Short mmCIF file of C-alpha atoms in Angstrom, two decimals:
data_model
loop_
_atom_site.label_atom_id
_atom_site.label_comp_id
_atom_site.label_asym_id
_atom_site.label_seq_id
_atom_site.Cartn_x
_atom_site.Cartn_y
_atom_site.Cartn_z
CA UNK A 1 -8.28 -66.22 30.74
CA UNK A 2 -8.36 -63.60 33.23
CA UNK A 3 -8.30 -59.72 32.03
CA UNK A 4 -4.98 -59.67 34.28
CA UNK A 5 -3.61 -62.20 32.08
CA UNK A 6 -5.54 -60.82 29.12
CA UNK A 7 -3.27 -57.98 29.53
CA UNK A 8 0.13 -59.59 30.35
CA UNK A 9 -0.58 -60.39 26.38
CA UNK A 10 -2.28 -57.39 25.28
CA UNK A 11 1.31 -55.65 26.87
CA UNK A 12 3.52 -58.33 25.32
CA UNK A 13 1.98 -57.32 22.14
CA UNK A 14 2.38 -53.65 22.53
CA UNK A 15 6.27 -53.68 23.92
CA UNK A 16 7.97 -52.48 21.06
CA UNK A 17 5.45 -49.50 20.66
CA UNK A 18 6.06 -48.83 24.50
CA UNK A 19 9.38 -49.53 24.76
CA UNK A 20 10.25 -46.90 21.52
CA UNK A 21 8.55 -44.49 22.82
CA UNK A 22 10.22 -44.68 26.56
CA UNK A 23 13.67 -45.15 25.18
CA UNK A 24 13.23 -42.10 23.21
CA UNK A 25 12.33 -40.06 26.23
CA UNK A 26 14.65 -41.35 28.51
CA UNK A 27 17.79 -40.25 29.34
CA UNK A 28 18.99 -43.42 31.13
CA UNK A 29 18.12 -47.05 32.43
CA UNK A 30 16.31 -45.54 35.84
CA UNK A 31 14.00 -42.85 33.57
CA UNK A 32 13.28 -45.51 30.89
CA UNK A 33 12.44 -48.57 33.94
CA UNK A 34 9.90 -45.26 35.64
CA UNK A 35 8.45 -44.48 31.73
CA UNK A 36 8.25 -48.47 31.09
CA UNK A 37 6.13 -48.67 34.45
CA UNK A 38 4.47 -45.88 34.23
CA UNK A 39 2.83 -46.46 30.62
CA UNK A 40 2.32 -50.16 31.66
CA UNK A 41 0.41 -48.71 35.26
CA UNK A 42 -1.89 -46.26 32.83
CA UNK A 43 -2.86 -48.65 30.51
CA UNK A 44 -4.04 -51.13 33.06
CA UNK A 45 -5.63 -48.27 34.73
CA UNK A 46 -7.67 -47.30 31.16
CA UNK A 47 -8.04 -50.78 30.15
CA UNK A 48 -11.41 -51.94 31.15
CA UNK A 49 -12.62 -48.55 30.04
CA UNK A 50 -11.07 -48.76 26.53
CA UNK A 51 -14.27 -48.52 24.33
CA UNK A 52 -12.86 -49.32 20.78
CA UNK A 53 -13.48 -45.53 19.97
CA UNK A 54 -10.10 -45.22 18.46
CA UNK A 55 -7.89 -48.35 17.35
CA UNK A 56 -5.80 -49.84 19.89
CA UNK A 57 -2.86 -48.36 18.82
CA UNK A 58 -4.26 -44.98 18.63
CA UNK A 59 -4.82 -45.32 22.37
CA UNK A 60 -1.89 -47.03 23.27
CA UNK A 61 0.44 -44.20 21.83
CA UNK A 62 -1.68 -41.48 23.38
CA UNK A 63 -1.18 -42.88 26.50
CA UNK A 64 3.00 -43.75 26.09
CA UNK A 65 3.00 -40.13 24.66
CA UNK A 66 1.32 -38.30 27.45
CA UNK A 67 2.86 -40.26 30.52
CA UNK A 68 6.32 -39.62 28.39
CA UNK A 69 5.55 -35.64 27.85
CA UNK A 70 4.55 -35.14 31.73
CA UNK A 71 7.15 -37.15 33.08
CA UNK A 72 8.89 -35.21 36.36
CA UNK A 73 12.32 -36.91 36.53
CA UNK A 74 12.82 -38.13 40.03
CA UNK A 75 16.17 -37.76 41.87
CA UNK A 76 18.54 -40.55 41.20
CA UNK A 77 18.38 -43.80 43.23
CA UNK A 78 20.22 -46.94 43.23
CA UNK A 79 19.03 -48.95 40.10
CA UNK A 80 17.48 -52.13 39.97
CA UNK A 81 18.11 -54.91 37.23
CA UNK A 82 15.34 -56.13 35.80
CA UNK A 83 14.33 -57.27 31.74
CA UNK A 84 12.97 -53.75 31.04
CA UNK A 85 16.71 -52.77 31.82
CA UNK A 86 17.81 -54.55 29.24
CA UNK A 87 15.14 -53.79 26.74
CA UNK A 88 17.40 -50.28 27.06
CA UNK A 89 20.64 -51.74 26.99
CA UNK A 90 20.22 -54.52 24.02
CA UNK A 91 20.58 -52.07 20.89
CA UNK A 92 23.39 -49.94 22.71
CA UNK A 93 25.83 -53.00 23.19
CA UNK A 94 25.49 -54.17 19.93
CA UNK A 95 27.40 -51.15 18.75
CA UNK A 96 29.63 -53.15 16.50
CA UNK A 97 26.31 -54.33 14.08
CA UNK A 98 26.35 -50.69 11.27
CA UNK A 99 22.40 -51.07 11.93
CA UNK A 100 22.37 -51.23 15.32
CA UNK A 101 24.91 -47.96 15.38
CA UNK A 102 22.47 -46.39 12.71
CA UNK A 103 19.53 -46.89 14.98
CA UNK A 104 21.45 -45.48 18.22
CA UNK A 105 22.33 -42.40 16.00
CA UNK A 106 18.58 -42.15 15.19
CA UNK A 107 17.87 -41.87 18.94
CA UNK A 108 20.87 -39.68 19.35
CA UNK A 109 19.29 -37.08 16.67
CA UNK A 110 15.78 -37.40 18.30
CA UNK A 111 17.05 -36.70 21.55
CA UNK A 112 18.17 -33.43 20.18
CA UNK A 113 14.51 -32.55 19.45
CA UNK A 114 12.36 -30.32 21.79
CA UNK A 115 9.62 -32.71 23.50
CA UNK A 116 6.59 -32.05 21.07
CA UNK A 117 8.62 -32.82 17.85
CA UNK A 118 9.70 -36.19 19.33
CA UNK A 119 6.12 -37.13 19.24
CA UNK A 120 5.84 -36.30 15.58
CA UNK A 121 8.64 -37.61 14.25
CA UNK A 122 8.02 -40.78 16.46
CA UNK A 123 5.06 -41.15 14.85
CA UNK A 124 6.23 -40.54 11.53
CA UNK A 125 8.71 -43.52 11.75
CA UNK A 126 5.88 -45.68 13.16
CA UNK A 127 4.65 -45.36 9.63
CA UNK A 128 1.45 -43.55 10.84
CA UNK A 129 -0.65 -41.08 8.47
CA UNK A 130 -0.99 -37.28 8.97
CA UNK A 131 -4.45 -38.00 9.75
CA UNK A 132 -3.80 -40.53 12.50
CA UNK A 133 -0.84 -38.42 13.99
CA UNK A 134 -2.88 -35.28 14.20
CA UNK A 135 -5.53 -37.78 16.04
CA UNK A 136 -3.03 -38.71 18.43
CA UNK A 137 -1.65 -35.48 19.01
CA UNK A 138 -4.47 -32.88 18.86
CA UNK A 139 -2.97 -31.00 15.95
CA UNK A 140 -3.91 -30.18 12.65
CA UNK A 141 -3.13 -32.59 9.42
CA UNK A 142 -0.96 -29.34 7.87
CA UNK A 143 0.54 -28.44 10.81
CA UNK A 144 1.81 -31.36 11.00
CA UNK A 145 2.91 -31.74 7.55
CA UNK A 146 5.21 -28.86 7.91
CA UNK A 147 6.48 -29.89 10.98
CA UNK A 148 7.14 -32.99 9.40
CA UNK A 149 9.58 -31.73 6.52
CA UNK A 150 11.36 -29.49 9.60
CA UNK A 151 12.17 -32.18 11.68
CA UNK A 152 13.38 -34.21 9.29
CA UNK A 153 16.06 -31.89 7.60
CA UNK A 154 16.43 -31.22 11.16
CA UNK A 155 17.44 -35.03 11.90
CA UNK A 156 19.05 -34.96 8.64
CA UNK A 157 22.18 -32.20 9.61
CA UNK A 158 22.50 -34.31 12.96
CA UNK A 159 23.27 -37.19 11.19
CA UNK A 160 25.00 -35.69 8.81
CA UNK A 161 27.45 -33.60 10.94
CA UNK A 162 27.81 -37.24 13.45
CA UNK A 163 29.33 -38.92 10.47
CA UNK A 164 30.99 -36.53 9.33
CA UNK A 165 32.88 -35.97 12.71
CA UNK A 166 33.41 -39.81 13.27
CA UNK A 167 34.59 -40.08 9.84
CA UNK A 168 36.95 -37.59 10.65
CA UNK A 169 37.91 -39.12 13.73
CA UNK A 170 38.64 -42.54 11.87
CA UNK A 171 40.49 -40.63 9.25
CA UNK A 172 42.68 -39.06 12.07
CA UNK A 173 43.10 -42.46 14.24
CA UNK A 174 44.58 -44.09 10.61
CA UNK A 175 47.20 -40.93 9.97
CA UNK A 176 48.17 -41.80 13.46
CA UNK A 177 48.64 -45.19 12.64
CA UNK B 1 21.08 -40.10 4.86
CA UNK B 2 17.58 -40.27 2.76
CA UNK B 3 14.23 -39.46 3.88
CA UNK B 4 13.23 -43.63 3.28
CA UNK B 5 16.61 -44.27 5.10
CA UNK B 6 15.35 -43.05 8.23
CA UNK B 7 11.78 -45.20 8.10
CA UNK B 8 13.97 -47.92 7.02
CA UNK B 9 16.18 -47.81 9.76
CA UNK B 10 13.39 -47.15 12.43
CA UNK B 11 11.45 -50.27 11.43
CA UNK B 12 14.47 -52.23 10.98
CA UNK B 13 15.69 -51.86 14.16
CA UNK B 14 15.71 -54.97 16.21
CA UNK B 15 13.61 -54.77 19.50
CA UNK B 16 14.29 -58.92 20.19
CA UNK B 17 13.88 -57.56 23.89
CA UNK B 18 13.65 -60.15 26.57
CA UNK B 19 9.98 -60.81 27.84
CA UNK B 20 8.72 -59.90 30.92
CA UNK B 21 9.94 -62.18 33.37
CA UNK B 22 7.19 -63.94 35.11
CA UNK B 23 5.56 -61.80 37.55
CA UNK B 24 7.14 -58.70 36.17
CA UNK B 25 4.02 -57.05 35.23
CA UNK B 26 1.78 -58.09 37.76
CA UNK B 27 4.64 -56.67 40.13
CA UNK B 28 4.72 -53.03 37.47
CA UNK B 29 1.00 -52.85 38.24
CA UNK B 30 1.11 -53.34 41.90
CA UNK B 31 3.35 -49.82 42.05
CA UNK B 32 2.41 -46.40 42.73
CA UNK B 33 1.83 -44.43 40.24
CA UNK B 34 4.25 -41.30 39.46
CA UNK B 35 2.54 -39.28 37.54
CA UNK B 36 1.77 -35.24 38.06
CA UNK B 37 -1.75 -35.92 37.93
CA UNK B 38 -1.79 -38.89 40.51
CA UNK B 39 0.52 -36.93 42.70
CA UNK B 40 -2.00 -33.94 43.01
CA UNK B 41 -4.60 -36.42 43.48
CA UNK B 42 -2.75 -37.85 46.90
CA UNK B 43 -2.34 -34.23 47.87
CA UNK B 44 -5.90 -33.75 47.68
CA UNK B 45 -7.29 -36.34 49.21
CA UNK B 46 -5.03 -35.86 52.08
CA UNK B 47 -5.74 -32.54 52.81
CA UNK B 48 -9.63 -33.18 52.55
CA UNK B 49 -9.37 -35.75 54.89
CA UNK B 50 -7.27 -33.55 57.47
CA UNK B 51 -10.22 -31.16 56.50
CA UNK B 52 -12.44 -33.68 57.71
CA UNK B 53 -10.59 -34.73 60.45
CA UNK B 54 -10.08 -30.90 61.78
CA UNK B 55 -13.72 -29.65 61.08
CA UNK B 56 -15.14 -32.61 63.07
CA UNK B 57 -12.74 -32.08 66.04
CA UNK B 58 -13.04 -28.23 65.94
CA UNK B 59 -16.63 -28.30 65.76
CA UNK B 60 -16.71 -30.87 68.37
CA UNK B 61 -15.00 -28.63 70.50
CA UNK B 62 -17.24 -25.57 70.17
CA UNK B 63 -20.17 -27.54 70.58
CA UNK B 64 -18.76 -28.66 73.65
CA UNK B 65 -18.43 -25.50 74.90
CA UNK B 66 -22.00 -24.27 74.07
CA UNK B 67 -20.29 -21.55 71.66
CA UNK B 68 -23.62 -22.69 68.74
CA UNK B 69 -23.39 -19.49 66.80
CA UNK B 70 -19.95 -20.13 66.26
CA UNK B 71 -20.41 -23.88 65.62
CA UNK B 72 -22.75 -22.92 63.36
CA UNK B 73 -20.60 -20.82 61.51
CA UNK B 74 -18.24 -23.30 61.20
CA UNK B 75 -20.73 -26.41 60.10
CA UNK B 76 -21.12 -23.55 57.21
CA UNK B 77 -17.36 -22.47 56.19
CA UNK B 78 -16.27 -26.68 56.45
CA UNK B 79 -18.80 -27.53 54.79
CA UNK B 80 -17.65 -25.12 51.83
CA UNK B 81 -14.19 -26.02 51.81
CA UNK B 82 -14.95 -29.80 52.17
CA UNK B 83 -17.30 -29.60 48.67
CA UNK B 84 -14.37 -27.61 46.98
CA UNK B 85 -11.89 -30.73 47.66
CA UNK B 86 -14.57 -33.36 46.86
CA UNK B 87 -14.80 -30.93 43.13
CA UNK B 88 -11.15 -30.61 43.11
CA UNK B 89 -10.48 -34.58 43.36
CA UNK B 90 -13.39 -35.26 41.04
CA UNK B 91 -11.75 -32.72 38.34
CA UNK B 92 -8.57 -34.50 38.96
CA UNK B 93 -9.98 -37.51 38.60
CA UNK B 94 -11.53 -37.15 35.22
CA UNK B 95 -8.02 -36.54 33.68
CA UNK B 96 -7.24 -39.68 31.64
CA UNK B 97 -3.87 -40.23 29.49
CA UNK B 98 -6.19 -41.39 26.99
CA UNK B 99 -7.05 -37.91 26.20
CA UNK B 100 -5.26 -36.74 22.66
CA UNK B 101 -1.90 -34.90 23.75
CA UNK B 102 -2.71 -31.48 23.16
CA UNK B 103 -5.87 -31.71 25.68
CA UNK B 104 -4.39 -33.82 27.96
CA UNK B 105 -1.53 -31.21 28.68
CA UNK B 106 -3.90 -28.15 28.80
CA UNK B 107 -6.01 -30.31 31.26
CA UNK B 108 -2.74 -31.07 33.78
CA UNK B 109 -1.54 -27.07 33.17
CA UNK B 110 -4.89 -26.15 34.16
CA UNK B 111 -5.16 -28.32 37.08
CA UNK B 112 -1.97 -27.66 38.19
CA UNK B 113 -2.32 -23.75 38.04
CA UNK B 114 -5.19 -23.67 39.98
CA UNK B 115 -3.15 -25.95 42.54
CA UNK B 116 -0.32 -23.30 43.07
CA UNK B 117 -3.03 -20.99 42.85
CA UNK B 118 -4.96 -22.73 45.93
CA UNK B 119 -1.96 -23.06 47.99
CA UNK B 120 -0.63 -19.01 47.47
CA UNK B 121 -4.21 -18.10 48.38
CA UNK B 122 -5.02 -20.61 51.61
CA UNK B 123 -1.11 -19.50 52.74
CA UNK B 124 -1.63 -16.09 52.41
CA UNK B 125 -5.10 -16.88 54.16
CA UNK B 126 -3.13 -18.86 56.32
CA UNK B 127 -0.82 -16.58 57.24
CA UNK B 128 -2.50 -13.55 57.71
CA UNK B 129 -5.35 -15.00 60.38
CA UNK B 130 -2.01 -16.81 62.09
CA UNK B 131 -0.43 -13.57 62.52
CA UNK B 132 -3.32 -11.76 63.49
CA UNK B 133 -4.30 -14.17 65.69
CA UNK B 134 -0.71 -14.03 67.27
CA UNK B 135 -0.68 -10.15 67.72
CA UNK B 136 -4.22 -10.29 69.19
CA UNK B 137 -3.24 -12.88 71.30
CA UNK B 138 0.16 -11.60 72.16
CA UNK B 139 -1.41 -7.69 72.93
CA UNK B 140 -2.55 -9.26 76.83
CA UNK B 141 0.70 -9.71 77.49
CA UNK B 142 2.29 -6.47 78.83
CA UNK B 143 5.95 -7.68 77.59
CA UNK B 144 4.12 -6.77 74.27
CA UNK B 145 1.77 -3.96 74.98
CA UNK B 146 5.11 -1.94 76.08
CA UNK B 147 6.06 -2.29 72.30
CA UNK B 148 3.36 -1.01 70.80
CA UNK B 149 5.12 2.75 70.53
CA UNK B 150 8.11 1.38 69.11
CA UNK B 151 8.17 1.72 65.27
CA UNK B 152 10.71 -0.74 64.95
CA UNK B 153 8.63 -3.56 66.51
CA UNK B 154 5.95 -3.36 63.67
CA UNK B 155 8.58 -3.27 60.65
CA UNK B 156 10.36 -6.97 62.57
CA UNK B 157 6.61 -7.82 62.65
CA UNK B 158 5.95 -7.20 59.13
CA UNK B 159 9.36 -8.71 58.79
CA UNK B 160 9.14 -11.99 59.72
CA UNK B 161 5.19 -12.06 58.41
CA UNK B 162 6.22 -11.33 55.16
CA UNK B 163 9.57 -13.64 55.05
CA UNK B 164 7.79 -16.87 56.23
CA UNK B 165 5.18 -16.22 53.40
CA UNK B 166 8.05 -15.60 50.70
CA UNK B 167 9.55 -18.86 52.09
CA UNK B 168 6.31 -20.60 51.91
CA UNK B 169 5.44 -19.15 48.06
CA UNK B 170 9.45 -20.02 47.17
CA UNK B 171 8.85 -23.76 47.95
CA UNK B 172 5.26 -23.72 46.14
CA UNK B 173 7.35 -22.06 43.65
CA UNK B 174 10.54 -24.62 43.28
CA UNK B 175 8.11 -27.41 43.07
CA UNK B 176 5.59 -26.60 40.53
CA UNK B 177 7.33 -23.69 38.49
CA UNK B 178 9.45 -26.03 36.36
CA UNK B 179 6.10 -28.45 35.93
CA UNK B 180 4.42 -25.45 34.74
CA UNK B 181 6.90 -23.92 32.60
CA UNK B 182 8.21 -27.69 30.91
CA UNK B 183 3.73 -28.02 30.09
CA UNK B 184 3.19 -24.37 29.16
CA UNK B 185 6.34 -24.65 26.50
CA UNK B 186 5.22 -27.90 25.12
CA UNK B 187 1.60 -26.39 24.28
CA UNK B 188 3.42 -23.28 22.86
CA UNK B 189 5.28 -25.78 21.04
CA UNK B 190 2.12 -26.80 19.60
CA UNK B 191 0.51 -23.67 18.70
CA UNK B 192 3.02 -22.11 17.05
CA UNK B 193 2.50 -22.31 13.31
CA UNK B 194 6.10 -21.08 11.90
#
């Protein structure tokens, strides 16, 4: 097997990491396709050098993280279709499933976040330990702790206040019914 | 919504995605890259090569005319600025991704300071020995000589030297503020312990 095709599965295998992170710092199918490429185009790039220092995840989401955090936005151009587009768009049209809804309010109330906090809570999800986030993210294990608790009441009132308004809306729509 | 709830739904969530079509990748990999750092990278090795290019031509030319001291000067104050980009790219070049995030951004703020700081210095350089160069130049005609009593030609002078820079700093500025500012407020972000 060639390391170019030693990587097409080594990528395969690390999509839904990759794709996670770009969706949640992407505003649309153009930033997500650059983020998607981008990550893919750095860990190529640091593949060959990856020493088994950290574990491949570790690496992986250092990498998604910091092409995410110091991605410029370019100006818009005409899109182009491709399967990463519809890595984006999958969860989105399936509106009607409650979990799929639930998980597009999740990235709603991440969105809402300021860039650094994305990471955490991003990480947080991904079932990672204090100890392996501040590893990722160069922070201290209390630090991010506390941030931690913050962002999630944070994430909580989002929620919270979304249902709340599209219950409201639903109870409205009935009444005029 | 529960604390679990939000794990729950996280892991739950259904990434079925398609797979890379065939060729996909490869074609991913084949692209430029867009990042900050890479871009700075092109920059520099762009203008070191028109560094290259000009030095050799310029000292060419000098030599040429027999003007060695000059030459000589000029072997010396290439040969500076030449090294400098060669440092610059390598510096540039040692930024990896792989880097945790906190030292990854200080490492792009810090290269990308010192890049709007290179550029407001060598324009201002730039600038200044144009200008000069101009007046000096423009002094053997009489045209201009004949102006030299009038206060007002000095202050459309100064004028027009000090718009063109303000231009030149304003586009530095538009480019690389909001990179600056976006970096400098995520590492606030992190050092803030409230």
């Amino acid at each position: 097997m060639s390391s170019k095709e030693f990587f097409n599965t080594f990528v395969r295998d690390q999509k839904a990491i990759i794709t996670k992170i770009c969706r949640s710092y992407s505003d649309n199918e153009e930033d997500f396709q650059d983020l998607f490429q981008e990550v893919a185009l750095q860990l190529w790039r640091g593949y060959e050098s990856f020493r088994s220092e950290s574990k491949v995840s570790t690496w992986v989401y250092r990498v998604a993280l910091n092409v995410c955090l110091t991605h410029f936005k370019r100006r818009k151009r005409k899109p182009q279709t491709s399967s990463i587009d519809n890595m984006l768009k999958e969860p989105a049209q399936e509106g009607i499933d409650p979990v799929h809804e639930q998980v597009a309010l999740l990235y709603d109330a991440i969105k809402q976040l300021k860039d650094i906090e994305r990471a955490i809570i991003l990480l947080y999800l991904e079932d990672k330990q204090y100890n392996e986030i501040a590893d990722i993210l160069g922070m201290t294990r209390t630090n991010v702790g506390v941030r931690i608790n913050r962002i999630k009441s944070q994430l909580k009132k989002y929620i919270d206040a979304r249902v709340g308004h599209q219950g409201d809306m639903a109870d409205s729509k009935a009444v005029n019914a | 919504m529960q604390e679990l709830d939000i794990k729950e739904i996280w892991q739950t969530q259904r990434l079925s995605t398609p797979e890379l079509k065939e060729g996909e990748l490869e074609a991913m990999l084949r692209k430029r890259s867009q990042s900050i750092v890479e871009k700075l990278k092109t920059f520099t090795r762009v203008e070191h090569i028109a560094n290259i290019v000009v030095s050799i031509l310029m000292i060419g030319y000098f030599l040429y005319k027999g003007d060695y001291a000059f030459s000589g000067v000029l072997i010396l104050f290439m040969t500076i600025i030449v090294l400098y980009y060669k440092r610059l790219y390598n510096k540039l070049h040692a930024i990896q991704p792989t880097s945790d995030v906190r030292e990854y951004l200080i490492e792009v703020h810090k290269e990308l300071r010192d890049f709007v700081r290179k550029y407001q210095i060598s324009l201002s350089l730039l600038f200044t020995i144009a200008f000069g160069l101009g007046l000096y130049l423009g002094l053997k005609d009489k045209p201009i000589r004949d102006k030299l009593d009038d206060p007002l030609f000095y202050a459309r002078i100064g004028g027009v030297y000090l718009a063109s820079l303000a231009a030149c700093f304003l586009i530095v500025h538009l480019v690389y503020s909001s990179k600056l500012k976006k970096i400098k407020g995520m590492l606030d972000e992190m050092n803030s312990r409230d």
